[in-house]
Amino acid sequence: MNTQALTTEPSTHRLHSPEVAALLKNFPPRRPGQRWEATEQSREQVRERLLAPPFRLASSAPQSRRRTGLTKTLAWLEQFPGQTWQDRWNASGADAAGNIAWRQLAISWLQSTGWSYQEPKKDFDVLGSGILALISGDVIRPSLSWLLTPGTVQILTAEMARARDPRGFAALTAVCRTDPANAHTKNGAMRRIATMVAAKGGAVHDITVGDCLELAEFLSARGSRATDTSPYYYQLLHTIGALPEGAPATVRIFNPKNMGQISIEQMIDRYHLACRPVRDLPVDYLRERAPALDYTSLRTVAFALGKLFWKDLEDHHPGIDSLRLAPDVAAAWKRRVATKTIRRKTADGDVVEEQVPRGDHGMNYLALVRAFYLDLAQWAIDDPARWGIWAAPCPIRDEEMSRKKERSGRKSRIDQRTRERLPVLPVLVKTVDTERQLAAERLAAAQATAPGTDFTAAGQRWHRPLSKNPTARVRAEDPKTGRRLDLTQEEHRAFWSWAIVEVLRHTGIRVEELTELSHHSLVQYRLPATGELIPLLHITPSKTDAERLLVISPELADVLSTIISRIRDTNGAVPLVVSYDGHERVWNPPMPLLFQRHFGVENRPIPVSGIRQMLNDALSRTGLTDTTNRPLTFSPHDFRRLFITDAIMNGMPPHIAQLVVGHRDINTTMGYKAVYPEEVINGHRAFIARRRATRPSEEYRTPTDEEWEEFLGHFERRRVALGDCGRAYGTSCIHEHSCLRCSLLRPDPDQRPRIEEIRDNLRDRITEAEREGWLGEVEGLKVSLAGAMQKLAQLDERARRTTTVNLGIPTFRDIASHTVTASKDPS
């Protein structure tokens, strides 16, 4: 038999999250010791302690079975070498064998020494009772793998709570009693805590953050079911204050999905590029661009260059090692980028793959690859030794990146979406408010009713069924249909749906900014002139990294005060919650966020996905449909477009709207504003009204025959010696019939000699006036001369435009001699 100590504890190298690795450095797990007081006692001391209170059992039969099992287990362990019972346990190989197999080893020894019962099952049971006493008495400390083996002692939690740490487990039980989580989750968490106490020693309050991390990694590495890997045990320990100061406030940091940031090398290496020099190029390129990009943008560029570009080329052209692509290779690659592969289930249940076009036909990824080539070409000029060998012609031409048609179609679709939703916004607002009030009324009526009885809320009769945990969630049942409702959850969703709609429609903020609103976002400003306090909403930097302040309207103030009143704890403070930044993949410090909910025994921020789901649920209850008669949906960004459109339509200057919503470019703000056909109609009607207000009203009537004849005669009376007068009907000449100087004169080409004669005469008169000293006359003559020169220039321009240009095209006469006449068939 193997007498060496067996190490079965999981190592920390499987932890992939940088945040978890940093936590392990700050909160290392306790290492299982080899020597402590209880494991160094003699066999008689161990038996005497474990058969006395608090380990003594109340019933005589179980106590007798424990005495027998303890005696046999100690006798079997005593044959192995070691200074302590833990040394003997490790040397026996029982820890590696597991909870079931080790008993078979012990039973074989008992049979060989005559200590065994006639029925092996009795030995199997008494050995289990004996090992449970040794574990609860901290005589031996099995490894996590042994304790988590299926079939391990099922009453380990109860035994630890009774004999090892009654006060600690009582505090955990009190928290579980008020938690709406199901019994399976609670029992699993209690079993995990008992496992850590058994494996590491001490009591509940001796458990460290490292112990929890180690257990979470071990469960994840085993590939257990999701319910078995739940870190709910950490949530319970943190709630009762068992963890040390500085421990993370949320269990979500143990979630494998929240991996945190990875290095640039890891971003590229996950695509397994074959050409090593080309693999190193995107790494160096991303490292150069990293200071100017956020983490999400960096991952997008890595995906475009590593997966969609070079990995695709290697898959279709093995051995490729140059960025200089042949035209046919580049064309085929661009066709592939324009589509993506999706998997769907057929009616028979089979999973098939099919190619579907990308939403933008891959233009975003083409733009990233084009920028990659152009950057390399520019950098090659600045640093030819490093980048010069990679400079190559870009396979994506500039004309391929034209998005004019796409932008026009997108603007049309967005405007139509806004025009559909702005008229029905009052319906949505009324619906969510009504649902909030009804849900609150049902919950209050049910809470005031004893379980098992009926109650009436909003004119409807309900029945509150009996529950094993009445303090967790309140449920109701419709006596007529038998339909059950979770009134607690219904009230929660109705309230936050109302809060989301109200805040979004009054502020026009982005959904990420909504999730980042905190109690610290409420600030005030005192007007210097009047001393009046203006409440402001501070929007933290998000997409544009620029903060801004919004004036809080009275309606928005009511909504925010209702939210704060709801989330305050018993001390009147807004609880601090830890949120995860999905874009940067980092955990934010604890903040008093406004959009938070009570989840189990901790408060969690409402995620963006939850906000979208609540909006869709609220829309489904309105019964609204779009132009295709499908249920109308709202995205959080729709409220931003509605806010901008409504603000500008009601008189807010566009440049002020730009500052309110936080756009860098005013064209972006105007692009959000939807142009309504009624705006064109109303604007045109207003123009007509203004024009009529400045014109005589008697003009807007049916003209008489005399008036019509006078109107037609006006065009005949416009004829003058030099051409035609272009003045409007009903207006007199304001130039005192100085036609040569008038800009309304349209000169007649037939009168060109007359105008030239006038020009020459004016020159002679100017010469005479200058000779005689008639300087006052000279100025007027020069004005008339300029007018004559202008009329001649107009005639020249008209003549130039009407002149026929010979393009050199041969006429029929020129080509007639080259015409060949086909001979007739002699047959």
CSV table of C-alpha atoms in Angstrom, one decimal, residues 302-554:
chain,number,residue,atom,x,y,z
A,302,ALA,CA,-7.9,41.7,-33.0
A,303,PHE,CA,-10.9,39.7,-34.2
A,304,ALA,CA,-10.9,41.4,-37.6
A,305,LEU,CA,-7.2,40.9,-38.2
A,306,GLY,CA,-6.7,37.6,-36.5
A,307,LYS,CA,-9.9,35.6,-37.2
A,308,LEU,CA,-11.6,37.2,-40.2
A,309,PHE,CA,-8.5,38.3,-42.1
A,310,TRP,CA,-5.4,36.2,-41.7
A,311,LYS,CA,-6.9,33.0,-40.3
A,312,ASP,CA,-9.4,32.9,-43.1
A,313,LEU,CA,-6.6,33.4,-45.6
A,314,GLU,CA,-4.6,30.5,-44.1
A,315,ASP,CA,-7.6,28.2,-44.1
A,316,HIS,CA,-8.2,28.8,-47.8
A,317,HIS,CA,-4.6,29.3,-48.9
A,318,PRO,CA,-2.3,27.1,-46.8
A,319,GLY,CA,1.3,28.4,-46.6
A,320,ILE,CA,0.5,32.0,-47.3
A,321,ASP,CA,3.1,34.3,-45.7
A,322,SER,CA,2.8,37.7,-47.3
A,323,LEU,CA,0.3,40.6,-47.0
A,324,ARG,CA,0.7,41.3,-50.8
A,325,LEU,CA,-2.5,39.5,-52.0
A,326,ALA,CA,-3.3,38.5,-55.5
A,327,PRO,CA,-6.4,40.2,-57.0
A,328,ASP,CA,-8.4,36.9,-57.1
A,329,VAL,CA,-7.3,36.0,-53.5
A,330,ALA,CA,-8.4,39.4,-52.2
A,331,ALA,CA,-11.7,39.3,-54.1
A,332,ALA,CA,-12.6,35.9,-52.7
A,333,TRP,CA,-11.7,37.0,-49.2
A,334,LYS,CA,-13.9,40.1,-49.4
A,335,ARG,CA,-16.8,37.9,-50.6
A,336,ARG,CA,-16.4,35.6,-47.6
A,337,VAL,CA,-16.2,38.5,-45.1
A,338,ALA,CA,-19.6,39.8,-46.4
A,339,THR,CA,-21.3,36.7,-45.0
A,340,LYS,CA,-21.2,34.8,-41.7
A,341,THR,CA,-22.0,31.2,-40.6
A,342,ILE,CA,-24.9,30.6,-38.4
A,343,ARG,CA,-26.2,27.3,-36.9
A,344,ARG,CA,-29.9,26.6,-36.7
A,345,LYS,CA,-32.1,23.6,-35.9
A,346,THR,CA,-34.3,22.0,-38.6
A,347,ALA,CA,-37.7,20.6,-38.0
A,348,ASP,CA,-36.1,17.2,-37.5
A,349,GLY,CA,-33.9,18.5,-34.8
A,350,ASP,CA,-30.7,18.4,-36.8
A,351,VAL,CA,-28.2,21.3,-36.5
A,352,VAL,CA,-27.3,22.8,-39.9
A,353,GLU,CA,-24.9,25.6,-40.9
A,354,GLU,CA,-25.8,28.2,-43.4
A,355,GLN,CA,-24.2,31.4,-44.7
A,356,VAL,CA,-26.1,34.6,-44.2
A,357,PRO,CA,-25.1,38.2,-45.1
A,358,ARG,CA,-23.7,40.4,-42.4
A,359,GLY,CA,-25.7,43.4,-41.3
A,360,ASP,CA,-23.3,45.8,-42.9
A,361,HIS,CA,-21.9,43.3,-45.5
A,362,GLY,CA,-18.7,43.3,-43.5
A,363,MET,CA,-17.8,46.9,-44.2
A,364,ASN,CA,-16.8,47.5,-40.6
A,365,TYR,CA,-14.3,44.7,-40.8
A,366,LEU,CA,-13.1,45.8,-44.2
A,367,ALA,CA,-12.5,49.3,-42.8
A,368,LEU,CA,-10.4,47.8,-40.0
A,369,VAL,CA,-8.3,45.8,-42.4
A,370,ARG,CA,-7.9,48.8,-44.7
A,371,ALA,CA,-6.8,50.9,-41.7
A,372,PHE,CA,-4.2,48.1,-40.9
A,373,TYR,CA,-2.7,48.3,-44.4
A,374,LEU,CA,-2.7,52.1,-44.5
A,375,ASP,CA,-1.2,52.4,-41.0
A,376,LEU,CA,1.6,50.0,-42.0
A,377,ALA,CA,2.3,52.1,-45.1
A,378,GLN,CA,2.5,55.3,-43.1
A,379,TRP,CA,4.6,53.8,-40.3
A,380,ALA,CA,7.0,52.4,-42.9
A,381,ILE,CA,7.9,55.9,-43.9
A,382,ASP,CA,8.6,56.9,-40.3
A,383,ASP,CA,10.3,53.7,-39.3
A,384,PRO,CA,11.3,51.7,-42.4
A,385,ALA,CA,13.5,49.2,-40.5
A,386,ARG,CA,10.6,48.0,-38.4
A,387,TRP,CA,7.6,48.3,-40.6
A,388,GLY,CA,9.0,48.7,-44.1
A,389,ILE,CA,9.0,44.9,-44.9
A,390,TRP,CA,5.3,44.8,-44.3
A,391,ALA,CA,4.2,47.7,-46.5
A,392,ALA,CA,2.0,46.3,-49.3
A,393,PRO,CA,-0.8,47.6,-51.6
A,394,CYS,CA,-4.1,47.6,-49.8
A,395,PRO,CA,-6.5,45.1,-51.2
A,396,ILE,CA,-9.5,47.3,-50.3
A,397,ARG,CA,-10.0,50.3,-52.6
A,398,ASP,CA,-11.4,53.6,-51.4
A,399,GLU,CA,-14.5,53.4,-53.5
A,400,GLU,CA,-15.4,50.1,-51.9
A,401,MET,CA,-15.8,51.8,-48.6
A,402,SER,CA,-18.5,54.2,-49.7
A,403,ARG,CA,-21.4,54.1,-47.3
A,404,LYS,CA,-23.6,56.8,-48.7
A,405,LYS,CA,-26.4,54.5,-49.7
A,406,GLU,CA,-26.1,52.5,-46.5
A,407,ARG,CA,-26.3,55.7,-44.4
A,408,SER,CA,-29.3,57.0,-46.4
A,409,GLY,CA,-31.2,53.7,-45.9
A,410,ARG,CA,-30.2,53.6,-42.2
A,411,LYS,CA,-31.4,57.2,-41.7
A,412,SER,CA,-34.7,56.4,-43.4
A,413,ARG,CA,-35.2,53.3,-41.2
A,414,ILE,CA,-34.4,55.1,-38.0
A,415,ASP,CA,-36.7,58.1,-38.8
A,416,GLN,CA,-39.5,55.7,-39.6
A,417,ARG,CA,-38.8,53.9,-36.3
A,418,THR,CA,-39.0,57.2,-34.4
A,419,ARG,CA,-42.2,58.3,-36.2
A,420,GLU,CA,-43.8,55.0,-35.2
A,421,ARG,CA,-42.9,55.2,-31.5
A,422,LEU,CA,-43.2,58.9,-30.6
A,423,PRO,CA,-47.1,59.0,-31.0
A,424,VAL,CA,-47.5,55.9,-28.9
A,425,LEU,CA,-45.1,56.9,-26.1
A,426,PRO,CA,-47.9,58.3,-23.9
A,427,VAL,CA,-49.6,54.9,-24.2
A,428,LEU,CA,-46.4,53.1,-23.0
A,429,VAL,CA,-46.0,55.7,-20.1
A,430,LYS,CA,-49.6,55.2,-19.0
A,431,THR,CA,-49.3,51.4,-19.2
A,432,VAL,CA,-46.2,51.0,-17.1
A,433,ASP,CA,-47.6,53.4,-14.5
A,434,THR,CA,-50.9,51.5,-14.3
A,435,GLU,CA,-49.0,48.2,-14.0
A,436,ARG,CA,-46.8,49.6,-11.2
A,437,GLN,CA,-49.8,50.7,-9.2
A,438,LEU,CA,-51.8,47.5,-9.7
A,439,ALA,CA,-48.7,45.3,-8.9
A,440,ALA,CA,-48.0,47.2,-5.7
A,441,GLU,CA,-51.7,47.0,-4.7
A,442,ARG,CA,-51.8,43.2,-5.2
A,443,LEU,CA,-48.6,42.7,-3.3
A,444,ALA,CA,-49.7,44.8,-0.3
A,445,ALA,CA,-53.1,43.1,-0.2
A,446,ALA,CA,-51.4,39.6,-0.3
A,447,GLN,CA,-48.9,40.5,2.4
A,448,ALA,CA,-51.8,41.6,4.7
A,449,THR,CA,-53.5,38.3,4.1
A,450,ALA,CA,-52.7,35.1,5.9
A,451,PRO,CA,-51.5,32.1,3.8
A,452,GLY,CA,-54.3,29.8,2.7
A,453,THR,CA,-56.9,32.5,2.5
A,454,ASP,CA,-58.4,34.7,-0.2
A,455,PHE,CA,-58.0,38.4,-0.8
A,456,THR,CA,-59.3,41.0,-3.3
A,457,ALA,CA,-57.1,43.5,-5.1
A,458,ALA,CA,-58.0,45.9,-7.9
A,459,GLY,CA,-61.5,44.3,-8.1
A,460,GLN,CA,-60.1,40.8,-8.7
A,461,ARG,CA,-60.2,37.9,-6.3
A,462,TRP,CA,-57.0,36.0,-5.5
A,463,HIS,CA,-56.0,33.1,-3.2
A,464,ARG,CA,-52.7,33.1,-1.3
A,465,PRO,CA,-51.5,29.5,-1.1
A,466,LEU,CA,-49.6,28.0,1.8
A,467,SER,CA,-45.8,28.1,1.6
A,468,LYS,CA,-43.0,26.5,3.5
A,469,ASN,CA,-41.1,29.8,3.4
A,470,PRO,CA,-43.8,32.5,3.7
A,471,THR,CA,-41.3,35.3,4.3
A,472,ALA,CA,-39.4,34.8,1.0
A,473,ARG,CA,-41.8,35.4,-1.9
A,474,VAL,CA,-45.5,36.2,-1.9
A,475,ARG,CA,-47.5,34.2,-4.5
A,476,ALA,CA,-51.1,34.3,-5.5
A,477,GLU,CA,-53.4,32.0,-7.4
A,478,ASP,CA,-56.4,32.9,-9.5
A,479,PRO,CA,-59.3,30.7,-8.2
A,480,LYS,CA,-61.0,30.6,-11.6
A,481,THR,CA,-58.1,29.7,-13.9
A,482,GLY,CA,-55.6,28.3,-11.4
A,483,ARG,CA,-52.9,30.6,-12.8
A,484,ARG,CA,-50.2,31.4,-10.3
A,485,LEU,CA,-48.3,34.7,-10.0
A,486,ASP,CA,-45.2,35.5,-8.1
A,487,LEU,CA,-46.4,38.9,-6.7
A,488,THR,CA,-43.0,39.8,-5.4
A,489,GLN,CA,-41.4,39.4,-8.8
A,490,GLU,CA,-44.3,41.0,-10.6
A,491,GLU,CA,-44.1,44.1,-8.4
A,492,HIS,CA,-40.3,44.2,-8.9
A,493,ARG,CA,-40.6,44.1,-12.7
A,494,ALA,CA,-43.5,46.6,-12.8
A,495,PHE,CA,-41.7,49.1,-10.7
A,496,TRP,CA,-38.4,49.0,-12.5
A,497,SER,CA,-40.1,49.0,-15.9
A,498,TRP,CA,-41.8,52.2,-14.9
A,499,ALA,CA,-38.6,53.7,-13.6
A,500,ILE,CA,-36.6,52.8,-16.7
A,501,VAL,CA,-39.2,54.3,-19.1
A,502,GLU,CA,-39.5,57.5,-17.0
A,503,VAL,CA,-35.8,58.2,-16.6
A,504,LEU,CA,-35.0,57.4,-20.3
A,505,ARG,CA,-37.8,59.6,-21.7
A,506,HIS,CA,-37.0,62.6,-19.4
A,507,THR,CA,-33.2,62.5,-20.0
A,508,GLY,CA,-32.4,60.9,-23.3
A,509,ILE,CA,-29.3,59.2,-21.8
A,510,ARG,CA,-27.6,56.1,-23.1
A,511,VAL,CA,-28.5,52.7,-21.5
A,512,GLU,CA,-24.9,52.4,-20.2
A,513,GLU,CA,-25.2,55.8,-18.5
A,514,LEU,CA,-28.5,54.7,-17.0
A,515,THR,CA,-26.9,51.7,-15.3
A,516,GLU,CA,-24.1,54.1,-14.0
A,517,LEU,CA,-26.5,56.6,-12.3
A,518,SER,CA,-25.8,56.7,-8.6
A,519,HIS,CA,-26.8,58.7,-5.6
A,520,HIS,CA,-23.7,60.8,-6.2
A,521,SER,CA,-25.2,61.8,-9.6
A,522,LEU,CA,-27.7,64.1,-7.9
A,523,VAL,CA,-26.0,67.6,-7.5
A,524,GLN,CA,-27.3,71.1,-7.2
A,525,TYR,CA,-26.3,74.5,-8.5
A,526,ARG,CA,-27.2,77.9,-6.9
A,527,LEU,CA,-27.9,80.8,-9.3
A,528,PRO,CA,-25.6,83.7,-8.4
A,529,ALA,CA,-28.3,86.3,-9.2
A,530,THR,CA,-31.3,84.9,-7.3
A,531,GLY,CA,-29.8,82.3,-5.0
A,532,GLU,CA,-32.3,79.7,-6.4
A,533,LEU,CA,-31.2,76.0,-6.2
A,534,ILE,CA,-31.3,74.1,-9.5
A,535,PRO,CA,-31.2,70.3,-9.2
A,536,LEU,CA,-28.9,68.7,-11.7
A,537,LEU,CA,-28.2,65.2,-12.8
A,538,HIS,CA,-24.5,64.4,-13.3
A,539,ILE,CA,-23.9,62.0,-16.2
A,540,THR,CA,-20.6,60.2,-15.8
A,541,PRO,CA,-18.3,59.8,-18.9
A,542,SER,CA,-19.3,56.8,-21.0
A,543,LYS,CA,-19.1,56.6,-24.8
A,544,THR,CA,-17.5,60.0,-25.5
A,545,ASP,CA,-15.6,60.2,-22.2
A,546,ALA,CA,-17.2,63.6,-21.5
A,547,GLU,CA,-19.3,64.3,-18.5
A,548,ARG,CA,-22.3,66.6,-18.6
A,549,LEU,CA,-25.0,68.0,-16.4
A,550,LEU,CA,-28.8,67.8,-17.0
A,551,VAL,CA,-31.4,69.9,-15.3
A,552,ILE,CA,-33.8,67.7,-13.3
A,553,SER,CA,-37.4,68.5,-14.2
A,554,PRO,CA,-40.1,68.2,-11.5
